[in-house]
């Protein structure tokens, strides 16, 4: 990471403030961390509201979770964050929050794994539900690794959500995207119909992921309706969304994420 520790601390504090103000956490919930250039990690402290943190409240820990500097105690979920960093060397930030609509899907047992919105397919991909484990335990860290070695965003059963990214802002944008997606899916469910993107449109979005270097191998949807067509499948039955529209929307997403 190119950012200095001061810039990184300011970014974490700002993102925590946004998470709190958007209602993605209550009381002292949630935690955010970032990988530093020297192999250490910045963590939010335990037992403090994310809405009112100061840069000096952040704690520096090593890869084993030992405190290197800071006056506070690191988040109780530090173990989970560090296990994710070990598994995904491409990841520089982890955000954990309880956004109410996405968490509602996690409580209802409904994963966000259908290809419905082009922005979500390109910038986040499929969002499965990881099985419940007690917060703060190695068991939760192990469950997370199982999912996050493949996915960039996961709902936690009866708990909340985790997003990862190459920067704190990028991981936060993914959290915003899944909560926004969950709200739209909730409305569509209430209206009585969820129309998935068809295979050819999904295939074009995956091409865009490749073009912009966004983990082209990551799963983007896990529903039969949006199955990617084989060579033997007719093109005509699969073009609900024009490639131009898909490309235009996706470019906007990519620009936002840069
Ligand atoms: Zn939590």
Tab-separated table of C-alpha atoms and ligand atoms in Angstrom, residues 29-31 77 96-98 135 156 159-160, ligand 1:
chain	number	residue	atom	x	y	z
A	29	UNK	CA	-20.702	-3.042	16.770
A	30	UNK	CA	-18.536	-3.578	13.722
A	31	UNK	CA	-14.821	-3.488	13.032
A	77	UNK	CA	-12.631	-9.927	15.823
A	96	UNK	CA	-17.386	-5.981	9.195
A	97	UNK	CA	-20.787	-4.433	9.934
A	98	UNK	CA	-24.458	-5.338	10.510
A	135	UNK	CA	-18.388	-13.884	17.191
A	156	UNK	CA	-22.875	-14.081	8.214
A	159	UNK	CA	-25.098	-11.876	12.417
A	160	UNK	CA	-24.081	-9.384	9.668
B	1	LIG	ZN1	-20.563	-8.466	14.201
